[in-house]
Short mmCIF file of C-alpha atoms in Angstrom, two decimals:
data_model
loop_
_atom_site.label_atom_id
_atom_site.label_comp_id
_atom_site.label_asym_id
_atom_site.label_seq_id
_atom_site.Cartn_x
_atom_site.Cartn_y
_atom_site.Cartn_z
CA MET W 170 117.17 98.22 105.93
CA SER W 171 115.60 101.04 107.94
CA THR W 172 112.19 100.56 109.52
CA GLU W 173 111.72 104.31 109.93
CA PRO W 174 108.85 105.76 107.89
CA THR W 175 109.89 108.07 105.08
CA MET W 176 108.20 111.37 104.40
CA THR W 177 107.69 112.87 100.97
CA THR W 178 107.54 116.63 100.72
CA ARG W 179 104.99 118.00 98.30
CA ALA W 180 103.71 121.49 97.62
CA LEU W 181 100.31 122.06 99.19
CA PRO W 182 97.91 124.35 97.31
CA TRP W 183 97.41 126.63 100.34
CA ALA W 184 101.10 126.92 101.26
CA PRO W 185 102.95 130.15 100.39
CA PRO W 186 106.20 129.75 98.45
CA ASN W 187 108.47 130.73 101.37
CA ALA W 188 109.03 127.45 103.24
CA GLU W 189 112.24 128.47 105.02
CA ASP W 190 110.99 131.20 107.34
CA VAL W 191 107.83 132.61 108.86
CA GLU W 192 106.33 135.39 106.77
CA LEU W 193 103.10 137.36 107.16
CA LEU W 194 101.06 137.19 103.96
CA PRO W 195 97.70 138.79 103.16
CA VAL W 196 94.56 136.68 102.96
CA GLY W 197 93.16 136.69 99.45
CA GLU W 198 96.52 136.56 97.70
CA TRP W 199 97.64 133.02 98.61
CA TRP W 200 94.49 131.73 100.32
CA ASP W 201 91.19 132.78 101.88
CA ALA W 202 90.06 131.85 105.37
CA ILE W 203 86.80 130.83 106.97
CA SER W 204 86.21 130.75 110.69
CA ALA W 205 84.05 128.96 113.21
CA PRO W 206 83.78 129.02 117.00
CA THR W 207 86.28 126.47 118.33
CA PRO W 208 83.65 124.02 119.71
CA VAL W 209 81.99 123.89 116.26
CA ALA W 210 85.39 123.61 114.56
CA ASP W 211 86.40 120.74 116.86
CA ARG W 212 83.35 118.77 115.74
CA ALA W 213 83.99 119.65 112.08
CA LEU W 214 87.61 118.49 112.38
CA GLU W 215 86.42 115.26 113.95
CA LEU W 216 84.08 114.68 111.00
CA LEU W 217 86.60 115.75 108.33
CA GLY W 218 89.54 113.76 109.68
CA GLY W 219 92.39 113.72 107.17
CA ARG W 220 90.30 115.60 104.60
CA SER W 221 90.76 118.88 106.48
CA GLY W 222 93.29 121.35 105.17
CA ALA W 223 95.39 123.78 107.19
CA VAL W 224 93.74 125.07 110.37
CA ILE W 225 94.70 127.84 112.78
CA GLN W 226 93.20 127.76 116.28
CA ASP W 227 93.06 131.08 118.13
CA ASP W 228 92.45 130.32 121.80
CA THR W 229 92.45 134.03 122.68
CA TYR W 230 89.22 134.62 120.77
CA GLY W 231 87.83 131.06 120.73
CA LYS W 232 87.91 130.84 116.93
CA THR W 233 89.35 128.36 114.46
CA TYR W 234 90.25 129.33 110.90
CA TRP W 235 90.59 127.10 107.84
CA LEU W 236 92.89 128.24 105.05
CA ILE W 237 91.10 127.52 101.79
CA GLY W 238 91.57 128.22 98.10
CA ILE W 239 90.91 131.75 96.92
CA ASP W 240 87.26 132.36 96.00
CA THR W 241 86.16 128.88 97.15
CA ALA W 242 83.96 129.92 100.10
CA ARG W 243 80.30 130.37 99.33
CA SER W 244 79.17 132.20 102.49
#
């Protein structure tokens, strides 16, 4: 019997349908995004833990972006 952990693949609500290749997709069609300065985002990620969704960190501009459901951001 293997002691290796097994992984189950499931569709995530923010993931675009193309899982085989990288593809540029417009925000607002598959997801929306919110941003925060990276130091603020680091603290938010620490607090959210595993409850955080997909995150993109842009070190060039010092911003972090969360991909969220369409029309779910308030302001």
